[in-house]
PDB file of C-alpha atoms in Angstrom:
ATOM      1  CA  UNK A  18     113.621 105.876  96.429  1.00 46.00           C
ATOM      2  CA  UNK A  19     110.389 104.623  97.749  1.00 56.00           C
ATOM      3  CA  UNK A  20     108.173 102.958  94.713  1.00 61.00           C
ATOM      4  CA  UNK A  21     104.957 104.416  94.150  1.00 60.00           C
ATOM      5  CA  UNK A  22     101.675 103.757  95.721  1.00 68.00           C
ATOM      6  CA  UNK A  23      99.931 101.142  93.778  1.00 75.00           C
ATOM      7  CA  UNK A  24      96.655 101.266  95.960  1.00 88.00           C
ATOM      8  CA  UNK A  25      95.876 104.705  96.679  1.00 90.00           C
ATOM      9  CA  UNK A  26      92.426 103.871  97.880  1.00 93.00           C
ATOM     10  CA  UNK A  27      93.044 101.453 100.519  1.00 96.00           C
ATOM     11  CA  UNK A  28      95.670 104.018 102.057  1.00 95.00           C
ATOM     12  CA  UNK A  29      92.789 106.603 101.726  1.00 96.00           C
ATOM     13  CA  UNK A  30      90.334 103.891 103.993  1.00 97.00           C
ATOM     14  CA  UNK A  31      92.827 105.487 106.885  1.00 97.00           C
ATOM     15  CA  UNK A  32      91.326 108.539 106.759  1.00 94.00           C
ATOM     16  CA  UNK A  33      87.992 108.127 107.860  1.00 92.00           C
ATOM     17  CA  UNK A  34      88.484 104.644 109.805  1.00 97.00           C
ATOM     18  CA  UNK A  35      87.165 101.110 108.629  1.00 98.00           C
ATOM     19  CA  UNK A  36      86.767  97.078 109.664  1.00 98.00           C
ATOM     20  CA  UNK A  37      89.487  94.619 107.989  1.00 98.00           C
ATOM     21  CA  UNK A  38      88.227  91.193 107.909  1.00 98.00           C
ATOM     22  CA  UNK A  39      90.813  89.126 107.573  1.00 98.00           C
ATOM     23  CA  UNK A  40      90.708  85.961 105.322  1.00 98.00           C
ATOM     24  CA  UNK A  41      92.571  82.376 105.430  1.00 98.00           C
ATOM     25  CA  UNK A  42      91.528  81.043 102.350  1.00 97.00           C
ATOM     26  CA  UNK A  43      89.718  81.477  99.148  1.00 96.00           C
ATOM     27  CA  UNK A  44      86.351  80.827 100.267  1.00 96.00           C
ATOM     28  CA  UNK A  45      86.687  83.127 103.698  1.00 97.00           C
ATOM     29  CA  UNK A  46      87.917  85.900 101.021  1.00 97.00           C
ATOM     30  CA  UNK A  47      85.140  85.779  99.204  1.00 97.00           C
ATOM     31  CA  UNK A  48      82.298  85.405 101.789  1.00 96.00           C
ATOM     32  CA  UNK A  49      83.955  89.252 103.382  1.00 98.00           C
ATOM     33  CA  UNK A  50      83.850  90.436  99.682  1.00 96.00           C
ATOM     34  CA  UNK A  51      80.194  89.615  99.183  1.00 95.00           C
ATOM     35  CA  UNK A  52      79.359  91.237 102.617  1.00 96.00           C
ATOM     36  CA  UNK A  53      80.592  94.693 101.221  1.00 97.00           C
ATOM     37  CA  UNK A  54      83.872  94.927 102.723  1.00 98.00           C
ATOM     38  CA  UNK A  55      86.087  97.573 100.726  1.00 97.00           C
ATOM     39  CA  UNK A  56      88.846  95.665 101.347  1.00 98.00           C
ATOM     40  CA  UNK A  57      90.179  92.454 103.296  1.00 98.00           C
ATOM     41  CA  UNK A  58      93.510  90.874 105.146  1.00 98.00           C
ATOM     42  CA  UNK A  59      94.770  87.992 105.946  1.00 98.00           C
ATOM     43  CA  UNK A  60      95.599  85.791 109.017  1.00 98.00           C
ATOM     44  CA  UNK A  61      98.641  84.757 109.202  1.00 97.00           C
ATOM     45  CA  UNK A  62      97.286  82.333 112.376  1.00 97.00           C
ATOM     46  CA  UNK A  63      94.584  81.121 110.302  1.00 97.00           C
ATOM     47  CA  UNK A  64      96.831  80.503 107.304  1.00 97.00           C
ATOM     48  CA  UNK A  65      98.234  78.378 109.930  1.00 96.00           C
ATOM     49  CA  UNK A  66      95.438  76.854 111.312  1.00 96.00           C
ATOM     50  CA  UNK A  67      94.425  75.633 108.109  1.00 95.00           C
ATOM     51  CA  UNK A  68      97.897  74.032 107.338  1.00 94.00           C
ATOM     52  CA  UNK A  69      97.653  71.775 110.443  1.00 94.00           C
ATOM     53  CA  UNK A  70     100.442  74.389 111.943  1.00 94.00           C
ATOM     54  CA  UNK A  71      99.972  76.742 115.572  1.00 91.00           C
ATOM     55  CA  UNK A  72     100.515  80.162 115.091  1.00 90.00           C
ATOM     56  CA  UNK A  73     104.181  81.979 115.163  1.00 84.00           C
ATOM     57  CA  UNK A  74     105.681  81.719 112.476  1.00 85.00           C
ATOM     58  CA  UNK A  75     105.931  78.495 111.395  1.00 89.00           C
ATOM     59  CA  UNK A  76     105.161  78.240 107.441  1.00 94.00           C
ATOM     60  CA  UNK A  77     108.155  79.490 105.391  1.00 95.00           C
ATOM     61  CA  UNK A  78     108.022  83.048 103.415  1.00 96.00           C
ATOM     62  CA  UNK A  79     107.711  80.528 100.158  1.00 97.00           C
ATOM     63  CA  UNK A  80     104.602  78.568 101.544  1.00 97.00           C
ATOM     64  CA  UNK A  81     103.098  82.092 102.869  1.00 97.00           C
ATOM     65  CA  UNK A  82     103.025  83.857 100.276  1.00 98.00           C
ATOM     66  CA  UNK A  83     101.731  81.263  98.433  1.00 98.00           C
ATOM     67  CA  UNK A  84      98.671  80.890 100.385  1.00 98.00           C
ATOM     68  CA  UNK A  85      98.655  84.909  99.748  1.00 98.00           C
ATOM     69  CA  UNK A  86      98.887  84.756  95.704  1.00 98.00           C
ATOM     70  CA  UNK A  87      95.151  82.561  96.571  1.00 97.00           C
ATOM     71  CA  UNK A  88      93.566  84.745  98.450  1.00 98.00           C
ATOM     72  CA  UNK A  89      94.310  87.514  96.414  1.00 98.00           C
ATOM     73  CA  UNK A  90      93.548  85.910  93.090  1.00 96.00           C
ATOM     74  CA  UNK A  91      90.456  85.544  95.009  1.00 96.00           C
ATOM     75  CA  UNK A  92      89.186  88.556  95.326  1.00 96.00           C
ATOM     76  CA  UNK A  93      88.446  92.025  93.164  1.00 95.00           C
ATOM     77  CA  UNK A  94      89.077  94.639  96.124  1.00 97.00           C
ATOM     78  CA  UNK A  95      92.453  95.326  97.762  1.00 97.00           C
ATOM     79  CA  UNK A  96      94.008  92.791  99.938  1.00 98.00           C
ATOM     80  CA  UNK A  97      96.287  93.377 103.304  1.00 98.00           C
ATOM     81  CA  UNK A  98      98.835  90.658 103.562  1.00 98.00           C
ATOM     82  CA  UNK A  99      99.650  89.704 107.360  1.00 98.00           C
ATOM     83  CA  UNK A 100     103.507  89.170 106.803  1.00 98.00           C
ATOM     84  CA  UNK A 101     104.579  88.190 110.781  1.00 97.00           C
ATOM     85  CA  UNK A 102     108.038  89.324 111.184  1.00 97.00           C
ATOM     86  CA  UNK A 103     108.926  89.224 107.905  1.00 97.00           C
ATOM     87  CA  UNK A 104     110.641  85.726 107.834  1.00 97.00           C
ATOM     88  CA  UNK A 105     113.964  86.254 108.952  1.00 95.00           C
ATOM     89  CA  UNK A 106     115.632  88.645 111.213  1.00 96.00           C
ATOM     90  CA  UNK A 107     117.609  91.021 108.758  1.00 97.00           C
ATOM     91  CA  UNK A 108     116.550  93.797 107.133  1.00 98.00           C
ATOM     92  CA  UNK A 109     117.319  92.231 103.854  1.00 98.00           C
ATOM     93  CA  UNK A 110     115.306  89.168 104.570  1.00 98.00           C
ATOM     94  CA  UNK A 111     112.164  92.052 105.491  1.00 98.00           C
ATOM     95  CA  UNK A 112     113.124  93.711 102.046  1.00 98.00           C
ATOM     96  CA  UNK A 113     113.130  90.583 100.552  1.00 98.00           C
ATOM     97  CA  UNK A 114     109.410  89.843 101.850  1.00 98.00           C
ATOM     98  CA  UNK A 115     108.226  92.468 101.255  1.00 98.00           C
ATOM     99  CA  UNK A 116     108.754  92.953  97.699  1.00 98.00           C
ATOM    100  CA  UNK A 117     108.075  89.336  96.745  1.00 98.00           C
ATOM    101  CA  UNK A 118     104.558  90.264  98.347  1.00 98.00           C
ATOM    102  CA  UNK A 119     104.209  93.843  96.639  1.00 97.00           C
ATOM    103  CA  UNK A 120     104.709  91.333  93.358  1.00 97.00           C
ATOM    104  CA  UNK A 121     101.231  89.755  94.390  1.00 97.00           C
ATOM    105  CA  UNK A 122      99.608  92.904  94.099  1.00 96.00           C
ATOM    106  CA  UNK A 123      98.572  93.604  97.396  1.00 98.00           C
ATOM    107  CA  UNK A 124      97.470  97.045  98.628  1.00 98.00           C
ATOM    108  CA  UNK A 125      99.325  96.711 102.174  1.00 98.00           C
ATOM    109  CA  UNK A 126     101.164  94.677 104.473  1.00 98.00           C
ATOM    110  CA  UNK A 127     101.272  94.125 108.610  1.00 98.00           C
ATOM    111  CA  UNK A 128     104.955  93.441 110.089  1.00 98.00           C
ATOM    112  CA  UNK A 129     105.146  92.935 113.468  1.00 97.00           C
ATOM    113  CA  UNK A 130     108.390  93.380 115.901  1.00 97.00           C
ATOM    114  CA  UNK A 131     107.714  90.002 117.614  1.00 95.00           C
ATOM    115  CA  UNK A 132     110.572  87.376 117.711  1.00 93.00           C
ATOM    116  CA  UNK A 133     108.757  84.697 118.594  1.00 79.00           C
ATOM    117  CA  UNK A 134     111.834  83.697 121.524  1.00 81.00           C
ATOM    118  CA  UNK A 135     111.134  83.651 124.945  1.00 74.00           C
ATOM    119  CA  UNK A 136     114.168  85.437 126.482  1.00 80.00           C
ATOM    120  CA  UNK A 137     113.701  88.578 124.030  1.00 85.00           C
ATOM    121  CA  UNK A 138     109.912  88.589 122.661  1.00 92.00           C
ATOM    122  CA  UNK A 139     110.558  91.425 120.778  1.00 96.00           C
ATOM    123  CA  UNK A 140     113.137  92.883 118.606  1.00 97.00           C
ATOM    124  CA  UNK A 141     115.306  95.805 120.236  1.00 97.00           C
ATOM    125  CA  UNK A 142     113.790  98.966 119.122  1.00 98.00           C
ATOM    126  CA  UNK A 143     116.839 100.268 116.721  1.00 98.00           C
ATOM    127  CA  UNK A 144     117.048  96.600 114.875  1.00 98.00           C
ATOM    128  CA  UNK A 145     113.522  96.786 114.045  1.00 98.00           C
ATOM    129  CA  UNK A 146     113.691 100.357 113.085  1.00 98.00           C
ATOM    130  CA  UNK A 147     116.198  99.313 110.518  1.00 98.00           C
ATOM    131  CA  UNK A 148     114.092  96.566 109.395  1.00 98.00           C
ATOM    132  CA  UNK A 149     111.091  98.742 109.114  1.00 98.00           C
ATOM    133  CA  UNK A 150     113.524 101.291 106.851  1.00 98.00           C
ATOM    134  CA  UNK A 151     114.074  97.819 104.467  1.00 98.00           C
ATOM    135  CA  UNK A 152     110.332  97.470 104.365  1.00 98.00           C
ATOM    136  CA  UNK A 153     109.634 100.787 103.659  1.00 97.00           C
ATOM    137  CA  UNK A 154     112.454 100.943 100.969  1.00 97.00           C
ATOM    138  CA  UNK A 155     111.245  97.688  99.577  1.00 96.00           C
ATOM    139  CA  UNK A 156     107.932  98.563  98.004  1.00 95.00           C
ATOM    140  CA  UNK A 157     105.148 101.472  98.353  1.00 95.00           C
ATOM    141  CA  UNK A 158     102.064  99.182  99.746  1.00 97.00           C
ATOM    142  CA  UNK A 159     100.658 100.825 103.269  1.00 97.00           C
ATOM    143  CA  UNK A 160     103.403  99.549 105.850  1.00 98.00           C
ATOM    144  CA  UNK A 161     101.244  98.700 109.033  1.00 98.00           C
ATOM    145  CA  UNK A 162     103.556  97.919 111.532  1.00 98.00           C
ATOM    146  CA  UNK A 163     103.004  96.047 114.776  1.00 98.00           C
ATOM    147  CA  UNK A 164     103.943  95.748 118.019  1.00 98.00           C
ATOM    148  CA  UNK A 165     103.281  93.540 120.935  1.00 97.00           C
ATOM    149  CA  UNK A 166     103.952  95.347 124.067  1.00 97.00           C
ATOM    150  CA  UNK A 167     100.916  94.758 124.721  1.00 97.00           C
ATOM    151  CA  UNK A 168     100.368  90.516 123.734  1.00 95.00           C
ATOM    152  CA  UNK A 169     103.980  89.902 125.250  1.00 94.00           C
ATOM    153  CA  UNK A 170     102.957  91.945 128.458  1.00 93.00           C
ATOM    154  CA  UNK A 171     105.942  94.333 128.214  1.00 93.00           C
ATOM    155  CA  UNK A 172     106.730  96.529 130.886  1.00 90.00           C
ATOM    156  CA  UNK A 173     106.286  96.365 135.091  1.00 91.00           C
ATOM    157  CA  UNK A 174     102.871  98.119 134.849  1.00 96.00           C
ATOM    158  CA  UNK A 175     100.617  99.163 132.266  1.00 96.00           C
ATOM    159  CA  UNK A 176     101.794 102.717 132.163  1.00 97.00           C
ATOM    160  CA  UNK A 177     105.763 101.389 131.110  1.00 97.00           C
ATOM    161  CA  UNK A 178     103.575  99.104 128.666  1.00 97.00           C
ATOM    162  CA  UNK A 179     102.106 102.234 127.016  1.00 98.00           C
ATOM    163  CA  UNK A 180     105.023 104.689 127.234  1.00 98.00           C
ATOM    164  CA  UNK A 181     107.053 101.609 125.724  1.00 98.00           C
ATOM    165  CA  UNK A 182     104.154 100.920 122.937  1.00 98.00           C
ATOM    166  CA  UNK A 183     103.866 105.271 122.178  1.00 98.00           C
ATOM    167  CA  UNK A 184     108.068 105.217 122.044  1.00 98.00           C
ATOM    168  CA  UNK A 185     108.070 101.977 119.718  1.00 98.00           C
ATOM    169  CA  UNK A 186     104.959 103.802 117.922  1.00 98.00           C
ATOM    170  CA  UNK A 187     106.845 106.962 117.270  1.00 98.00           C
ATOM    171  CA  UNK A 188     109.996 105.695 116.010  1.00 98.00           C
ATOM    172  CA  UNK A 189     108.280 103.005 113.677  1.00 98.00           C
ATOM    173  CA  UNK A 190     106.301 106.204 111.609  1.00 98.00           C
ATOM    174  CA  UNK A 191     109.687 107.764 111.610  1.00 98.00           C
ATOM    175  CA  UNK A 192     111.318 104.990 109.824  1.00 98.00           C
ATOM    176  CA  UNK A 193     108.574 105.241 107.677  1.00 97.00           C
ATOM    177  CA  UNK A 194     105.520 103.075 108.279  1.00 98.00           C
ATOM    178  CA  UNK A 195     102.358 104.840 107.316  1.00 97.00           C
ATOM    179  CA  UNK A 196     100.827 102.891 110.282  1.00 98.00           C
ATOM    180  CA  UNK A 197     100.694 101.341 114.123  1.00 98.00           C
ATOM    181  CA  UNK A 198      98.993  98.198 114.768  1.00 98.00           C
ATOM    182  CA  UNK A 199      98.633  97.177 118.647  1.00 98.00           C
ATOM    183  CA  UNK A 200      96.886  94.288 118.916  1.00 98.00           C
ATOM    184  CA  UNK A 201      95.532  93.280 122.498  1.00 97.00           C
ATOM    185  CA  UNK A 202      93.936  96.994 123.026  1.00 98.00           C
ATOM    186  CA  UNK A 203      90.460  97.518 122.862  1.00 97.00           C
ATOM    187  CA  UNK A 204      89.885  99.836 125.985  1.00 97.00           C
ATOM    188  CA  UNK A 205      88.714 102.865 124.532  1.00 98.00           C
ATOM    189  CA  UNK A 206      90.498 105.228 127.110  1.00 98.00           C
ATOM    190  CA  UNK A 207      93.657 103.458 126.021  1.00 98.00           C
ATOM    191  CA  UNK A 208      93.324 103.973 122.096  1.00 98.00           C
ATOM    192  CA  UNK A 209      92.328 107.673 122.866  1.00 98.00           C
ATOM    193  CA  UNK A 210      96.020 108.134 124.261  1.00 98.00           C
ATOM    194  CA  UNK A 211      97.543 106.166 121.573  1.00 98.00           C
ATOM    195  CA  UNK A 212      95.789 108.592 118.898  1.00 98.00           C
ATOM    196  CA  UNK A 213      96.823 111.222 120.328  1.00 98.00           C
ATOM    197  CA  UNK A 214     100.612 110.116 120.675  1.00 98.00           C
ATOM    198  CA  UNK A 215     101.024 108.789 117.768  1.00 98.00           C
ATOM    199  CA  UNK A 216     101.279 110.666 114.499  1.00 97.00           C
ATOM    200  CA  UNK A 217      99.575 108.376 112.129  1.00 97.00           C
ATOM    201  CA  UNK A 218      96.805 105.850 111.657  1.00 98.00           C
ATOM    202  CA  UNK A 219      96.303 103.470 114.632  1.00 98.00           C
ATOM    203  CA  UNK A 220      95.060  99.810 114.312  1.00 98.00           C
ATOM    204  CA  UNK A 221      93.117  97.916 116.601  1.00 98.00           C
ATOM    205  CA  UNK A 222      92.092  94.395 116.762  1.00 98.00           C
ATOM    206  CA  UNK A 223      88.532  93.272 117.468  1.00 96.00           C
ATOM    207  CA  UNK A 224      88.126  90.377 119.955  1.00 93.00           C
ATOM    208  CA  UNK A 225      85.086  88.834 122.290  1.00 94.00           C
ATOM    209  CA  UNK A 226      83.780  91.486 124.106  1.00 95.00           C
ATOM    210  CA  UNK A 227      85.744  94.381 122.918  1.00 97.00           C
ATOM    211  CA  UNK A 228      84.046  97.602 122.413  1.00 98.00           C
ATOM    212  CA  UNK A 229      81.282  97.624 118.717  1.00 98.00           C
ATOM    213  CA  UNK A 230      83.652  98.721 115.481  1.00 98.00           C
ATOM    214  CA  UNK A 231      82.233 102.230 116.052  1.00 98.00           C
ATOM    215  CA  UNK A 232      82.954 103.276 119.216  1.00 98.00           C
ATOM    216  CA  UNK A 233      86.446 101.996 118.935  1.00 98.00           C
ATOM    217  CA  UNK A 234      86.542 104.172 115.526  1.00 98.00           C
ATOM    218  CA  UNK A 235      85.424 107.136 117.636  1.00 98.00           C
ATOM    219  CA  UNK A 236      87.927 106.143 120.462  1.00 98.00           C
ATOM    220  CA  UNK A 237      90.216 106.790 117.737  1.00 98.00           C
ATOM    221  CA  UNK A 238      91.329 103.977 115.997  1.00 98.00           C
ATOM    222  CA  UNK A 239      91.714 104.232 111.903  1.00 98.00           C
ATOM    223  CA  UNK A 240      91.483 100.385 111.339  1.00 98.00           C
ATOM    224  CA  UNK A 241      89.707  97.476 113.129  1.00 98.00           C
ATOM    225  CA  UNK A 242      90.692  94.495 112.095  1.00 98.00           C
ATOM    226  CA  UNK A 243      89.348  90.976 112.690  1.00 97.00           C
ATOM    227  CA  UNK A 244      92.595  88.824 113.040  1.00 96.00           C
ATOM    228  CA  UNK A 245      92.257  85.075 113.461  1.00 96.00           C
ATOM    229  CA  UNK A 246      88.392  85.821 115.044  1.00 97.00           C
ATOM    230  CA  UNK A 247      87.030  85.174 112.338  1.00 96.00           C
ATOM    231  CA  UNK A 248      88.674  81.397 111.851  1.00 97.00           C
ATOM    232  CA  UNK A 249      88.433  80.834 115.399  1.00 97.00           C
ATOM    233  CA  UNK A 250      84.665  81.781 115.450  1.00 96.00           C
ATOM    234  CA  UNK A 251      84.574  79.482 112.178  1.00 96.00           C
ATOM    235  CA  UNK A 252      86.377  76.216 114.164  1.00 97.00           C
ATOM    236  CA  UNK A 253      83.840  76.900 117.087  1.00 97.00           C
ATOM    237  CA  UNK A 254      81.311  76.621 114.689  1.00 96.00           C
ATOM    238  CA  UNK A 255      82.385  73.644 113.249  1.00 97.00           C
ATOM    239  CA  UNK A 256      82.900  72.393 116.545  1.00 97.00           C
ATOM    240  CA  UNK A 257      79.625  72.433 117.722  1.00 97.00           C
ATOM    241  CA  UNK A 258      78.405  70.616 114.243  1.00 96.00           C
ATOM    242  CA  UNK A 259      80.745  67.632 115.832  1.00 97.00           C
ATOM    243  CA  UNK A 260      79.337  67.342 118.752  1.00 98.00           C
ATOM    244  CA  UNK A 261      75.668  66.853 117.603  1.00 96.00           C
ATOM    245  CA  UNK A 262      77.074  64.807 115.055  1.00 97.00           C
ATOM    246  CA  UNK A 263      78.191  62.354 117.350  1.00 97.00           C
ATOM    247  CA  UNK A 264      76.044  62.836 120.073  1.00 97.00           C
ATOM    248  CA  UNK A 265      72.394  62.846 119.452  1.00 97.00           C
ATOM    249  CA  UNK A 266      73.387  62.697 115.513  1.00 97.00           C
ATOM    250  CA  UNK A 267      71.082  65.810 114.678  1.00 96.00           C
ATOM    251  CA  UNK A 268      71.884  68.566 112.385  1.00 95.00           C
ATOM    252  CA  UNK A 269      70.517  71.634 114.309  1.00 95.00           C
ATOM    253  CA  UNK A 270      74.177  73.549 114.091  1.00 94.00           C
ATOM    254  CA  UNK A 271      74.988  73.167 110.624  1.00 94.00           C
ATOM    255  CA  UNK A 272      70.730  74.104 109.514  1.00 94.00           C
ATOM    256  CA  UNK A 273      71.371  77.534 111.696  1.00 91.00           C
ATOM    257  CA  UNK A 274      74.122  78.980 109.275  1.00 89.00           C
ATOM    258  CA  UNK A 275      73.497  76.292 106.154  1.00 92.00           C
ATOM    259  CA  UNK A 276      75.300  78.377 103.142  1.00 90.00           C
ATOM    260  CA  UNK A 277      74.368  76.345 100.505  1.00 88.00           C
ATOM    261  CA  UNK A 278      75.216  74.654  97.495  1.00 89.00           C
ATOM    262  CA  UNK A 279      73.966  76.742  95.042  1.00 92.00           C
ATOM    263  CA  UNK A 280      74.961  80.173  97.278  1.00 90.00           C
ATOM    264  CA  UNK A 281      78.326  78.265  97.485  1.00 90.00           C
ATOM    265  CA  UNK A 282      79.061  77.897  93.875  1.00 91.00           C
ATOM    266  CA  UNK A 283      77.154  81.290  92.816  1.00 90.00           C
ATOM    267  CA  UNK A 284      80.147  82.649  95.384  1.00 89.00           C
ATOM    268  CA  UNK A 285      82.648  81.514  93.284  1.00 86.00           C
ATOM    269  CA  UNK A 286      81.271  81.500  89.682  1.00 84.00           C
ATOM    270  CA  UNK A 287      83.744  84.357  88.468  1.00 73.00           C
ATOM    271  CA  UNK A 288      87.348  85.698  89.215  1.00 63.00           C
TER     272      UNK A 288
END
C-alpha cells in the first residue's frame, strides 16, 4: 500500500504549472523563499559543488541526505529533494532512499534512470521500471522521475531520442510516478509533443537561453525547474569578484549585487 500524501499542495502546484528553484545550501534556500517561491528543490550538482565534489553521484545516500535534512530545516514551504539514481542500483537500495528522505519531510523527490557508466548511460527500461515501483511503494511524496535520453544523446536521430524519451515516459507513470522530468529540452515544439504523449505532469529544466518560464508553461510543461543554474550563475558571480580582486583590486562586482549584513542576518533570524 502506497503511504499517504503528506504534501498535498505541492502535488496540486502540477496543476496549473510553476518555477522550482533549486537550493544547495541553507542560505540559497532561504534567499528563493524570501523571493516568493511556493516551494523549492535541491541540486544534487550543487550539493556537490559545494562539497569540493563534480557532479554524478559522488556523495553517499548518508552525506546527501544530510545536506537535505539542512536545507529543509531551512525553510517553511515544501522542499523537492534531487535524489540522482537513488544510490545504488536495486530497487531496495531506491526504497531504501526514498523513505529515509520521506523521513525528512519533504514534499517530493526527482530520480533519474542515469547510471552514470559509459557503456550503458542509462538503466534498461524494465530495471528501472522496477525501481520506480520500489520508489513508489516506498513513500507517498510526488515521484518525479527522470530521464536522460536527451543529456546522454540517446538514439541515431532526434526522432528515436523522443520516441525513446515518450516510451521511457509512459512506462515510468505506469509504474507509478506522478511525474516526467527531461532535462536538456527547452524547444517549445518539443515539450508540446511530450505533453501530449505523456499522461502526466512534464518537467522542464531552465538553462541560458531557453525559452522565459511562461512560454515554456504554455508549451506545456507543469514544472520549470532551475537545476544547478542557479549555483553555476552564483560561481560566475563569484568569479568575476576574483578577478577584480586581483586585477585592478576594485570592488565593482561584489557593490552590483552587495546583500548585506544586516539583509543577511534579517534572512536568517527565525526557523
Amino acid at each position: 500500500m502506497i503511504p499517504t500524501e503528506p504534501h498535498p499542495a505541492f502535488h496540486a502546484l502540477h496543476a496549473r504549472g510553476f518555477a522550482l528553484p533549486n537550493a544547495w545550501d541553507a542560505a540559497s534556500a532561504r534567499i528563493f523563499q524570501a523571493a516568493g517561491f511556493p516551494a523549492v528543490g535541491t541540486t544534487s550538482a550543487g550539493i556537490a559543488y559545494a562539497r569540493g565534489l563534480p557532479d554524478g553521484q559522488r556523495l553517499s545516500r548518508a552525506e546527501m541526505l544530510a545536506e537535505i535534512a539542512v536545507i529543509r530545516r531551512a525553510l517553511s514551504v515544501p522542499l523537492n529533494a534531487d535524489i540522482e539514481a537513488g544510490y545504488g542500483d536495486a530497487p531496495d537500495d531506491v526504497a531504501r532512499t526514498v523513505r529515509e528522505v520521506a523521513a525528512l519531510d519533504v514534499a517530493g523527490v526527482n530520480l533519474e534512470d542515469a547510471t552514470s557508466r559509459l557503456d550503458a548511460p542509462l538503466y534498461a527500461l524494465d530495471e528501472q521500471v522496477r525501481r520506480v515501483e520500489a520508489a513508489r511503494g516506498a513513500a507517498g511524496v510526488f515521484l518525479n522521475v527522470r530521464t536522460d535520453t536527451y543529456l546522454c544523446g540517446v538514439g541515431r536521430d532526434a526522432q528515436e531520442r523522443l520516441e525513446e524519451t515518450i516510451r521511457r515516459g509512459r512506462a515510468y507513470l505506469q509504474a507509478g510516478a506522478d511525474g516526467v522530468f527531461v532535462p536538456g529540452v527547452t524547444d517549445p515544439a518539443v515539450i508540446r509533443v511530450l505533453a501530449a504523449e505523456l499522461p502526466g505532469p512534464l518537467n522542464v529544466m531552465a538553462a541560458p537561453g531557453a525559452p522565459a518560464v511562461p512560454d515554456l508553461l504554455a508549451a506545456g510543461a507543469r514544472r520549470v525547474s532551475l537545476g544547478q543554474g542557479g549555483m553555476l550563475g552564483a560561481l560566475g558571480h563569484v568569479a568575476r569578484i576574483a578577478a577584480e580582486l586581483r586585477g585592478p583590486g576594485t570592488y565593482g562586482a561584489m557593490s552590483e549585487s552587495f546583500y548585506g549584513f544586516a539583509q543577511a542576518d534579517a534572512l536568517f533570524a527565525s526557523p
